mmCIF file of C-alpha atoms and ligand atoms in Angstrom:
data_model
loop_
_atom_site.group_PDB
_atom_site.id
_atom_site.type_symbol
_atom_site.label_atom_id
_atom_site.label_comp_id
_atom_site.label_asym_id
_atom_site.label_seq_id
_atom_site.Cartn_x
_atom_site.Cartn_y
_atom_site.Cartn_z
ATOM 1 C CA UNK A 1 74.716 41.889 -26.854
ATOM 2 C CA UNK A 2 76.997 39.373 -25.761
ATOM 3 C CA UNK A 3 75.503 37.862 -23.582
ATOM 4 C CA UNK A 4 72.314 36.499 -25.466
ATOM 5 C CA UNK A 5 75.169 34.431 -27.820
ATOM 6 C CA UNK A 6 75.805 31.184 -25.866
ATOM 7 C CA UNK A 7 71.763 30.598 -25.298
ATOM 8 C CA UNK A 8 71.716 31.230 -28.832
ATOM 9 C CA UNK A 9 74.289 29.109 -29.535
ATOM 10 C CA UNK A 10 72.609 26.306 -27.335
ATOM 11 C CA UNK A 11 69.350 26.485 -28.876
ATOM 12 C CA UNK A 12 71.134 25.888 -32.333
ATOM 13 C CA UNK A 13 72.834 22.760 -31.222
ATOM 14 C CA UNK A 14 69.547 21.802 -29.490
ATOM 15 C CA UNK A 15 67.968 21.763 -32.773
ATOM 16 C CA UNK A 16 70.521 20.084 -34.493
ATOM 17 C CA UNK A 17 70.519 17.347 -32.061
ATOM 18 C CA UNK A 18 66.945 17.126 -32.124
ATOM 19 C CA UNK A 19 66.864 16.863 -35.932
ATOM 20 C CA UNK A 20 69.265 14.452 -35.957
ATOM 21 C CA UNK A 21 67.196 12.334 -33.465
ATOM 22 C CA UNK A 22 63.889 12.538 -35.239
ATOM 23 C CA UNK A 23 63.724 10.533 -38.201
ATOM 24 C CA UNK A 24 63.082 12.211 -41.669
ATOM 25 C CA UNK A 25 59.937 11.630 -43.261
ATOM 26 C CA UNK A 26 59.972 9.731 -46.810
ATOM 27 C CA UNK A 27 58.560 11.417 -49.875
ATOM 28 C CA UNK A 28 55.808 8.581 -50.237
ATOM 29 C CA UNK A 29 55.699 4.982 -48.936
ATOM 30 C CA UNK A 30 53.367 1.934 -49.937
ATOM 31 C CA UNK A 31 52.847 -1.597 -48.816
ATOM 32 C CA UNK A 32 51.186 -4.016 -50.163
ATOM 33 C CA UNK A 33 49.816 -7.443 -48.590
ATOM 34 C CA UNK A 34 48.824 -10.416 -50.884
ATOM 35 C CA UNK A 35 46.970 -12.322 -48.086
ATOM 36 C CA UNK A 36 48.715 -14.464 -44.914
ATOM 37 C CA UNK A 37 48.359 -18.081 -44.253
ATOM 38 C CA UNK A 38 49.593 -21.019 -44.391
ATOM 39 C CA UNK A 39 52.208 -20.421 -47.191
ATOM 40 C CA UNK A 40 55.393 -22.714 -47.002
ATOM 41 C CA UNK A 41 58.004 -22.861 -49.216
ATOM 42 C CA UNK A 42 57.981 -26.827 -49.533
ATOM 43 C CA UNK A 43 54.294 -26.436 -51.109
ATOM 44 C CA UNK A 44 55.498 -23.519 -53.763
ATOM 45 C CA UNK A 45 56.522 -24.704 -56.820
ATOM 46 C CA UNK A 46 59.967 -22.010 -57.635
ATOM 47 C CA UNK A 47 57.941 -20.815 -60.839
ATOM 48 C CA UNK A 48 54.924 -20.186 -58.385
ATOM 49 C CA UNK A 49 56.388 -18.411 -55.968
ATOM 50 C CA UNK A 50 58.136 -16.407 -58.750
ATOM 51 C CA UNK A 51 55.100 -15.564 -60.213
ATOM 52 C CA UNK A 52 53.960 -14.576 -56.431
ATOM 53 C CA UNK A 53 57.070 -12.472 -56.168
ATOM 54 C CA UNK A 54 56.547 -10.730 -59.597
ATOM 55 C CA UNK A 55 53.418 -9.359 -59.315
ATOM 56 C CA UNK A 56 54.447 -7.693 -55.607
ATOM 57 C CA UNK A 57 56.747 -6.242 -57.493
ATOM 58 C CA UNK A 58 54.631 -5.459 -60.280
ATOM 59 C CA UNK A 59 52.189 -3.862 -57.707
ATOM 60 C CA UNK A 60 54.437 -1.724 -56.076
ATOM 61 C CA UNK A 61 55.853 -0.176 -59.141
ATOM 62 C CA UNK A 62 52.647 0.499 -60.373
ATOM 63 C CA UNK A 63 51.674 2.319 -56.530
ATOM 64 C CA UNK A 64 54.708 4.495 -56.756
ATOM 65 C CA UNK A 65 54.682 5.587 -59.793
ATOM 66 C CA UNK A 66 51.179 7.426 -58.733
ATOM 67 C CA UNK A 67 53.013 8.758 -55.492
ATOM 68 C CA UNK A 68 56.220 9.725 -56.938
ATOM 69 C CA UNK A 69 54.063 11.675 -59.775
ATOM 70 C CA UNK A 70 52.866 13.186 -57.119
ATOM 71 C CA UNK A 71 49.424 11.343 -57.333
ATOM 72 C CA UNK A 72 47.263 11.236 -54.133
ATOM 73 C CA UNK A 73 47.570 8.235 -52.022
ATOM 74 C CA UNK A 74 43.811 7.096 -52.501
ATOM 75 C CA UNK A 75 44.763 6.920 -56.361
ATOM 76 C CA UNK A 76 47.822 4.764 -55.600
ATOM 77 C CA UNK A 77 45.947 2.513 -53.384
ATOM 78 C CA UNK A 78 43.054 1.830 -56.002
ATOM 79 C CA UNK A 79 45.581 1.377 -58.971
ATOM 80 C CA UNK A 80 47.652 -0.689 -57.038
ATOM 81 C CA UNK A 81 44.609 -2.829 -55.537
ATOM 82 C CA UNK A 82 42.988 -2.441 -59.601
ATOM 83 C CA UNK A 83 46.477 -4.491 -60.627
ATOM 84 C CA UNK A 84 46.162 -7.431 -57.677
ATOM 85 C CA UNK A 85 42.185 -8.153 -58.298
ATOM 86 C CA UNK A 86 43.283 -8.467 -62.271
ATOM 87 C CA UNK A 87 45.746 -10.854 -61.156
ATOM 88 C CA UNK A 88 44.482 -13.872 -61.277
ATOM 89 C CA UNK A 89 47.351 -14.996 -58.578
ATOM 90 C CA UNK A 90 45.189 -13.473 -55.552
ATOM 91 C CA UNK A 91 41.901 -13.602 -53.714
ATOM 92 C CA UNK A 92 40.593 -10.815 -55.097
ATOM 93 C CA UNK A 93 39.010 -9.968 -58.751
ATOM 94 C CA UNK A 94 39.778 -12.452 -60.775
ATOM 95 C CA UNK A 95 41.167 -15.918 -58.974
ATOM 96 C CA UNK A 96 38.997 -14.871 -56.120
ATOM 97 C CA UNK A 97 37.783 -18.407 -54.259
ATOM 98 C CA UNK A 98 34.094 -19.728 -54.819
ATOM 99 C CA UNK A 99 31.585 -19.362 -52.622
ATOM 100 C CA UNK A 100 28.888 -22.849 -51.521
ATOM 101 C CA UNK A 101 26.888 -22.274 -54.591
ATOM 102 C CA UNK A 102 30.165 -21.840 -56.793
ATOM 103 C CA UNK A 103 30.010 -18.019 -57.841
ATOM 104 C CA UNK A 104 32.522 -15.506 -57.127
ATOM 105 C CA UNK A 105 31.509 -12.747 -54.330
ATOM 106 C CA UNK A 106 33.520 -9.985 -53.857
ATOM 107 C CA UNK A 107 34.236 -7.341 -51.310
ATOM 108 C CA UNK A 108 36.334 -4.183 -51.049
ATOM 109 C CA UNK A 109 36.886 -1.068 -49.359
ATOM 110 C CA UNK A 110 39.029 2.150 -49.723
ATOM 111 C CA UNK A 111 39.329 4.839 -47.159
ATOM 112 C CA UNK A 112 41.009 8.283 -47.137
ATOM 113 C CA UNK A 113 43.368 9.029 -43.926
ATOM 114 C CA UNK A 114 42.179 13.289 -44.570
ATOM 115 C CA UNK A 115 38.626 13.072 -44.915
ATOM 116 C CA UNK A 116 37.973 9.589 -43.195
ATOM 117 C CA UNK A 117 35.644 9.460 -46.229
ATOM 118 C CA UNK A 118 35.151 5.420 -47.313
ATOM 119 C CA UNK A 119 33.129 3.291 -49.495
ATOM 120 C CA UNK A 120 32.510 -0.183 -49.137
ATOM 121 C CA UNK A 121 30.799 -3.293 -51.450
ATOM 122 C CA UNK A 122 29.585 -6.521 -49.622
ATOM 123 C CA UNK A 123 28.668 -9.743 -51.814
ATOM 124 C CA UNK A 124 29.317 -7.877 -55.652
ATOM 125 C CA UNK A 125 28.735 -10.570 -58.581
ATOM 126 C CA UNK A 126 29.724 -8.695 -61.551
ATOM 127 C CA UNK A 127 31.889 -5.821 -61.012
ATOM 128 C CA UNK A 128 35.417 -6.159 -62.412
ATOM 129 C CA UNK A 129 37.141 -3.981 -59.821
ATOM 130 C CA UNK A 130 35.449 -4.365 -56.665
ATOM 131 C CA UNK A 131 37.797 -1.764 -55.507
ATOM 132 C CA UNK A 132 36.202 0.894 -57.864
ATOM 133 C CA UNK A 133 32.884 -0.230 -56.569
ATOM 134 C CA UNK A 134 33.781 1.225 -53.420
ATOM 135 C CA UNK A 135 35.363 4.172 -54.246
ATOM 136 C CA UNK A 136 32.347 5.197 -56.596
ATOM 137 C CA UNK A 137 30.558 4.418 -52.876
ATOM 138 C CA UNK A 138 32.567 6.674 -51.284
ATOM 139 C CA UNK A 139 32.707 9.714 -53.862
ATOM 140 C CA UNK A 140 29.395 9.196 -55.420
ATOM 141 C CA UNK A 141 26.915 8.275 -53.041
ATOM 142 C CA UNK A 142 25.733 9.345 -49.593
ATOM 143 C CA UNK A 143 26.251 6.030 -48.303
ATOM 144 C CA UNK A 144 29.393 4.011 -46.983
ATOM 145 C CA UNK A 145 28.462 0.268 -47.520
ATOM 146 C CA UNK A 146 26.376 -1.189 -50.086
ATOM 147 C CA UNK A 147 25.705 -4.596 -50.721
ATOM 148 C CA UNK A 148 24.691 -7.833 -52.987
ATOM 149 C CA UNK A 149 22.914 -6.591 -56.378
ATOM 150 C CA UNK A 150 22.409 -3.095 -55.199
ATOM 151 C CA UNK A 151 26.241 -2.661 -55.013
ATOM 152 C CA UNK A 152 26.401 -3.974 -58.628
ATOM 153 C CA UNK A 153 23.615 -1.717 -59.785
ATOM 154 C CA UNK A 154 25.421 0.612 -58.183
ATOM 155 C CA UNK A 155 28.795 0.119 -60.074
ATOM 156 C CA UNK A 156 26.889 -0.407 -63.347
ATOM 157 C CA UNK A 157 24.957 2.748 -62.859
ATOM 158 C CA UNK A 158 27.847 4.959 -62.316
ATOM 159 C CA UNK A 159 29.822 3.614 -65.912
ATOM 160 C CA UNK A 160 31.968 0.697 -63.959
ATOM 161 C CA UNK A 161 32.783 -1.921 -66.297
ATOM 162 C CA UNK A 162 30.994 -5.287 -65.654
ATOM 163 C CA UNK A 163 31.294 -9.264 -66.454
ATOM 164 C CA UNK A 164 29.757 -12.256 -66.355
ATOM 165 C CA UNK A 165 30.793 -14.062 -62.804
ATOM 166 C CA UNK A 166 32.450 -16.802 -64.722
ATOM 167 C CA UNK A 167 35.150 -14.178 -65.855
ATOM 168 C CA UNK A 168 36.443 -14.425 -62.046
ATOM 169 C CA UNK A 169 36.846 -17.972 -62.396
ATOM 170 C CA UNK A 170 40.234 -19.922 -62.908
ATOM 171 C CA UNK A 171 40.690 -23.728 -63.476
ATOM 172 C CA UNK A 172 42.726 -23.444 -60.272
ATOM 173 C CA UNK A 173 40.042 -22.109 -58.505
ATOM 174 C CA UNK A 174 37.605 -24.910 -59.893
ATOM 175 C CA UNK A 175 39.658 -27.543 -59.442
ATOM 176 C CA UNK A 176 40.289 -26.590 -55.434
ATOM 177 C CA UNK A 177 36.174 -26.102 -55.498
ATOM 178 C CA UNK A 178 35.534 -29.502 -57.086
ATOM 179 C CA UNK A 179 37.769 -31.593 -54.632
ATOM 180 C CA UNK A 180 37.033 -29.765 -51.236
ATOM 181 C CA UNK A 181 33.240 -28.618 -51.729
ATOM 182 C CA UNK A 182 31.418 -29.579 -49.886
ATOM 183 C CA UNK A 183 33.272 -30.668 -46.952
ATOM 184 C CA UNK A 184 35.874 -28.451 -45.786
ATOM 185 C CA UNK A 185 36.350 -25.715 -44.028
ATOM 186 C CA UNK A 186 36.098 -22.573 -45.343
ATOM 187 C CA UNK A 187 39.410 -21.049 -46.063
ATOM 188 C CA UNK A 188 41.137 -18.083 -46.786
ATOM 189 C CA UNK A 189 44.762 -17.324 -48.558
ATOM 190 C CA UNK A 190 45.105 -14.197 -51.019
ATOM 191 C CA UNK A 191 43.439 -11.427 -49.764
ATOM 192 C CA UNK A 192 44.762 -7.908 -51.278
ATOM 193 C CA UNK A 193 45.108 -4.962 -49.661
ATOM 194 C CA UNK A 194 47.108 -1.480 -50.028
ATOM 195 C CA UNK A 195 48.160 1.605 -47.785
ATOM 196 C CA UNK A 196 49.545 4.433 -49.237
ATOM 197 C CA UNK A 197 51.424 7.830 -47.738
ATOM 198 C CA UNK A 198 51.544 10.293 -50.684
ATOM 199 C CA UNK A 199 53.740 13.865 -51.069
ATOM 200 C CA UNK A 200 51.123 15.918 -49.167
ATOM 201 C CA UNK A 201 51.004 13.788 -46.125
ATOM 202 C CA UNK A 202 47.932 12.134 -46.868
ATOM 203 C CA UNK A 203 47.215 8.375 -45.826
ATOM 204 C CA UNK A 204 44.823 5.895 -47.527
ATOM 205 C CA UNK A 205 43.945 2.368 -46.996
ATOM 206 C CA UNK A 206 42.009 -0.494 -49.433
ATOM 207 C CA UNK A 207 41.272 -3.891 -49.243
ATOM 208 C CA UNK A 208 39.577 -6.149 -52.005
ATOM 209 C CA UNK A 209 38.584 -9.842 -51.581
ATOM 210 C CA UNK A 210 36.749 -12.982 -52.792
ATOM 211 C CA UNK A 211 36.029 -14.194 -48.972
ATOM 212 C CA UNK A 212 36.346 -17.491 -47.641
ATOM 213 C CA UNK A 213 36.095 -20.131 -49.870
ATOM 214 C CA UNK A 214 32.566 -22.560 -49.533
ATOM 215 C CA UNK A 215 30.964 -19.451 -48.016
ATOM 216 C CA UNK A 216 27.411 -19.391 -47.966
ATOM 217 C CA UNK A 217 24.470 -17.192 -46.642
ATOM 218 C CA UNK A 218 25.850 -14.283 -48.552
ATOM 219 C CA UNK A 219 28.360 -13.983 -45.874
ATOM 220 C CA UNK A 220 30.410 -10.963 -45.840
ATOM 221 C CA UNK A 221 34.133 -10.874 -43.923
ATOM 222 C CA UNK A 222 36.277 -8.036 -42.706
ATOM 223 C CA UNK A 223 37.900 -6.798 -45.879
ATOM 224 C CA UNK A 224 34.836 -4.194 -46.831
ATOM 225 C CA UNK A 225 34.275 -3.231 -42.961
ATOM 226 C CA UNK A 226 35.645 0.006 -42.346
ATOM 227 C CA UNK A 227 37.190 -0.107 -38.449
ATOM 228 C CA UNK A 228 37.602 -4.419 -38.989
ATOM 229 C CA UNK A 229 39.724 -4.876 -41.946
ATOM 230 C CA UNK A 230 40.564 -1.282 -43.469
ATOM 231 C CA UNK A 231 41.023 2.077 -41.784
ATOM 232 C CA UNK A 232 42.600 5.193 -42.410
ATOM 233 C CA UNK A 233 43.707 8.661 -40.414
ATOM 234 C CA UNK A 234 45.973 10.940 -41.149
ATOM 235 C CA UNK A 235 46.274 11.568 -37.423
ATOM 236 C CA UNK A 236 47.266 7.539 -36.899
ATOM 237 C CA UNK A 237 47.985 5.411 -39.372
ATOM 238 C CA UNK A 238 46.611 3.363 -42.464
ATOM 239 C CA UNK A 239 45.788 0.189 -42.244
ATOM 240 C CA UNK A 240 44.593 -2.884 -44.550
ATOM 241 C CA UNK A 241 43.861 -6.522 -42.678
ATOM 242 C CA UNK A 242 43.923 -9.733 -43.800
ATOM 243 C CA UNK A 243 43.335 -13.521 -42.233
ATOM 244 C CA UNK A 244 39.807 -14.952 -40.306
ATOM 245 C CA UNK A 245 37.697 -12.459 -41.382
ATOM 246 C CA UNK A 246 34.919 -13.029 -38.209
ATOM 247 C CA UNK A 247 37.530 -12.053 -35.626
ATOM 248 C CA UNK A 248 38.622 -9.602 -37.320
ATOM 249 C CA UNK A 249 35.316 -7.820 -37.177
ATOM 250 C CA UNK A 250 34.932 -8.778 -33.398
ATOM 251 C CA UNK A 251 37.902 -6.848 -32.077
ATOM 252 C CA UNK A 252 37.684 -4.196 -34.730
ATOM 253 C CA UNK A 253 41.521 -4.830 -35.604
ATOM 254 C CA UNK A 254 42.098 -2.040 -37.979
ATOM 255 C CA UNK A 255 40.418 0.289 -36.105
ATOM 256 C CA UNK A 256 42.238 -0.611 -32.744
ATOM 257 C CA UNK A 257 45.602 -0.525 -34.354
ATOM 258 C CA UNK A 258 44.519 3.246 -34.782
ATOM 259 C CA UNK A 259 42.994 4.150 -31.477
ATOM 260 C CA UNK A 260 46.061 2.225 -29.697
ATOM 261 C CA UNK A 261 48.592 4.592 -31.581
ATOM 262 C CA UNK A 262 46.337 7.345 -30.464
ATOM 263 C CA UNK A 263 45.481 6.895 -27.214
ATOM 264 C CA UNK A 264 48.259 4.950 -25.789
ATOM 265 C CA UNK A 265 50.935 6.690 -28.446
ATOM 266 C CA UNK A 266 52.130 3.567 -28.967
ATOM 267 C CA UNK A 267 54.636 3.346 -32.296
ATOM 268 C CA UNK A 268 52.475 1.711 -35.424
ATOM 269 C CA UNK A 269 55.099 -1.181 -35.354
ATOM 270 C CA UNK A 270 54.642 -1.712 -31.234
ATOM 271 C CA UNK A 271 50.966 -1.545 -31.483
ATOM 272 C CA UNK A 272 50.473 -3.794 -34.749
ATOM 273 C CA UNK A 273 52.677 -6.083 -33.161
ATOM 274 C CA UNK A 274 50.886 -6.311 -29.985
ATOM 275 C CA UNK A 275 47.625 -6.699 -32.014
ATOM 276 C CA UNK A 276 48.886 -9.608 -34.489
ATOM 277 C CA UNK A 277 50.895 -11.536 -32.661
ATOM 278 C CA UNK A 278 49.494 -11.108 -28.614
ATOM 279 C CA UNK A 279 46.098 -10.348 -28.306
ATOM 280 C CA UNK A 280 44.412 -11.640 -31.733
ATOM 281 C CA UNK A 281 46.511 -14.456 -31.049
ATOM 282 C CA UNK A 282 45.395 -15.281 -28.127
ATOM 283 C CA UNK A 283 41.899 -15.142 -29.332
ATOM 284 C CA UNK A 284 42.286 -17.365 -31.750
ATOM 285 C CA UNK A 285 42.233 -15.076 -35.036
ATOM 286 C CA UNK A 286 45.184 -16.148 -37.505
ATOM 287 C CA UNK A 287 46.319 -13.731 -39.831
ATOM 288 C CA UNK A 288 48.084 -10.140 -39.987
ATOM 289 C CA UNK A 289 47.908 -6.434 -41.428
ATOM 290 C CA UNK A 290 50.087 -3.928 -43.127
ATOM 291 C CA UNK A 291 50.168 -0.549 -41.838
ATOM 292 C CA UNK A 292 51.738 2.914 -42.809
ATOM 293 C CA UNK A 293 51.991 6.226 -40.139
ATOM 294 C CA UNK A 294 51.894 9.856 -41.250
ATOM 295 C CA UNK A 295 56.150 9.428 -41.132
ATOM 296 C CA UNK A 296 55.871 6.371 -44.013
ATOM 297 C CA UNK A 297 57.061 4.207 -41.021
ATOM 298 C CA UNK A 298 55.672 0.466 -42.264
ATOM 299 C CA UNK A 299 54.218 -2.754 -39.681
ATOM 300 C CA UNK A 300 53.863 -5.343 -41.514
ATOM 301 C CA UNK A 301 53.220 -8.439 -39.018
ATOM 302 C CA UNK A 302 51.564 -11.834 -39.320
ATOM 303 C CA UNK A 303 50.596 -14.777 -37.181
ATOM 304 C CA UNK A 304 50.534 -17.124 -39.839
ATOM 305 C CA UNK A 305 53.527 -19.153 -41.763
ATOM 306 C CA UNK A 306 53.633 -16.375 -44.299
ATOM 307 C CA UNK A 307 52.029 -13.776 -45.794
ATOM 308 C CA UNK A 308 52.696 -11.724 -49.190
ATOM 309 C CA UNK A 309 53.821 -8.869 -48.685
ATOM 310 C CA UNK A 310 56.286 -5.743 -49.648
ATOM 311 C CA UNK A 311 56.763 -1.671 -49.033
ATOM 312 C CA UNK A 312 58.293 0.833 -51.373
ATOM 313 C CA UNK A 313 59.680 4.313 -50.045
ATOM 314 C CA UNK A 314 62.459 6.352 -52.321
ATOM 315 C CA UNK A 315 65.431 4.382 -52.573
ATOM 316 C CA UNK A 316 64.027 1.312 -50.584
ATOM 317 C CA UNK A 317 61.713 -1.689 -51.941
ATOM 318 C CA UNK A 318 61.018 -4.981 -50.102
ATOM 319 C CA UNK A 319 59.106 -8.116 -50.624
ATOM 320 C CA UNK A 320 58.526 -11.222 -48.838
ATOM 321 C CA UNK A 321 56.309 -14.073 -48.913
ATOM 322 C CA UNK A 322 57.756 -16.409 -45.533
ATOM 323 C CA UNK A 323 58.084 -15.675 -42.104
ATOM 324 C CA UNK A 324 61.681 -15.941 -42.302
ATOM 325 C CA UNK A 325 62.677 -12.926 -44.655
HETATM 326 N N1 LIG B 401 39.751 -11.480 -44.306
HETATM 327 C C1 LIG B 401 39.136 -12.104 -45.441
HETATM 328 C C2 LIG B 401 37.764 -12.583 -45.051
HETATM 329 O O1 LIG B 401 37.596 -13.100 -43.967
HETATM 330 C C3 LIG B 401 39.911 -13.236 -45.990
HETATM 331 C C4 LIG B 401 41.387 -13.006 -46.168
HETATM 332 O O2 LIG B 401 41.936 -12.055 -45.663
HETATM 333 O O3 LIG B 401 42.045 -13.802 -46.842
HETATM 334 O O4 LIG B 401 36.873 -12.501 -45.852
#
């Protein structure tokens, strides 16, 4: 008998070691982006960029309350996403930018990390939560993407509560329409987006947007394109994008963040950061993503002055707004 006691007794400390070495999962973990670009503290106002800071708060608290309930992570990416479009702070819902013509056009997209189920609106005109819009896509329709009035049919078919576009409106937005239209170029600043990691080990990603600003042709960016600027797998990681919308598309950023974890096993922070600040840099695409892996582990980089953004796990909350923090 004696003799099988020291491998025993070396397999134990193995496994200790090795427990010690591997990090322990969180409970839950969210993060949160409220757009990147150029944000600089000398143009924020202290009130404004309390405001900013409040409702990134605000946002997170509402996200973990769902996960720490126990709530899937899909639901705490929609409520938390729901909370940011009402917002009239944000890109996204109401305060979203206006397009040429001067309306609001909205896009959104959720997607679950289990079932890589997602739902997507393009171009919507009157529903209040874009974000809804797409999960109704996703869990009420045999399609992934729907578009223009269709998509607000859509909504208004399956009980989703609709305005008229001049609800999205704010004099803030006006004003910016009235002095640049029509000779600027289109920008962006204040996209939302949410990924989630809930109790069961389930991953989910949303995004929600009013576009570039002056936008015309109906044109849609990379916020509801599942692979460009959302993605989910529980296998990978979550992952919600936000910056030039058309480059995101052409490298399929959100969906590459994914495949390099995957394939090259790369860390999520390693491979966002190789993404966001190497090779969609060198491209030419400005902007940055927040992402989540099945171990809560949070990337949250940017190739712009600033971007909003903060995570919550148990015991842990964070938010920033400049590069420098
Ligand atoms: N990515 C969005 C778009 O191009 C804009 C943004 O993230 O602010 O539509």
């Amino acid at each position: 008998m004696k003799r099988y006691t020291y491998p025993f007794l070396l397999l134990s400390l193995l496994g200790l070691v090795a427990c010690k070495q591997s990090e322990p999962s969180p409970a839950y973990a969210i993060a949160i982006h409220g757009g990147a670009g150029t944000i600089l503290k000398e143009d924020m106002s202290p009130e404004l960029e309390n405001a900013y800071r409040l409702s990134l708060d605000s946002a997170l608290t509402i996200g973990e309350a769902v996960l720490k309930n126990g709530g899937s992570a899909l639901d705490a990416v929609e409520q938390t996403i729901l909370f940011l479009e009402d917002s009239p702070l944000f890109n996204a819902g109401k305060g979203a930018v206006l397009t040429y013509e001067g309306f609001a056009e909205l896009d959104a997209s959720i997607m679950d990390g289990a079932t890589q189920n997602a739902g997507a609106v393009g171009g919507v005109r009157t529903l209040r939560n874009p974000i809804r819009g797409a999960r109704a896509v996703m869990e009420q329709s045999p399609h992934v993407f729907l578009s223009g009035p269709g998509a607000d049919q859509f909504g208004a078919e399956k009980g989703l509560d609709t305005v008229a576009n001049s609800y999205f409106y704010t004099p803030r937005r006006m004003e910016e329409w009235k002095e640049t239209h029509p000779d600027t170029t289109p920008a962006y600043l204040g996209t939302v987006g949410c990924v989630a990691l809930d109790q069961k080990g389930n991953l989910a990603a949303g995004t929600s947007t009013g576009g570039m600003s002056d936008k015309r042709y109906n044109r849609i960016g990379d916020s509801p394109v599942i692979g460009a600027g959302t993605y989910a797998d529980n296998a990978t990681c979550a992952v919600s994008c936000t910056g030039h919308g058309e480059f995101f598309i052409r490298y399929a950023v959100a969906h590459d963040l994914s495949s390099r974890i995957a394939y090259l096993q790369e860390d999520v922070q390693t491979a966002a950061d190789h993404i966001i600040k190497k090779s969609l840099l060198e491209k030419g695409g400005s902007g940055g993503l927040i992402a989540l892996d099945r171990k809560g582990r949070v990337a949250m980089p940017f190739n712009t002055p600033g971007m909003y953004r903060g995570y919550a796990k148990p015991g842990e909350r964070y938010v920033g707004i400049y590069m420098e923090e």
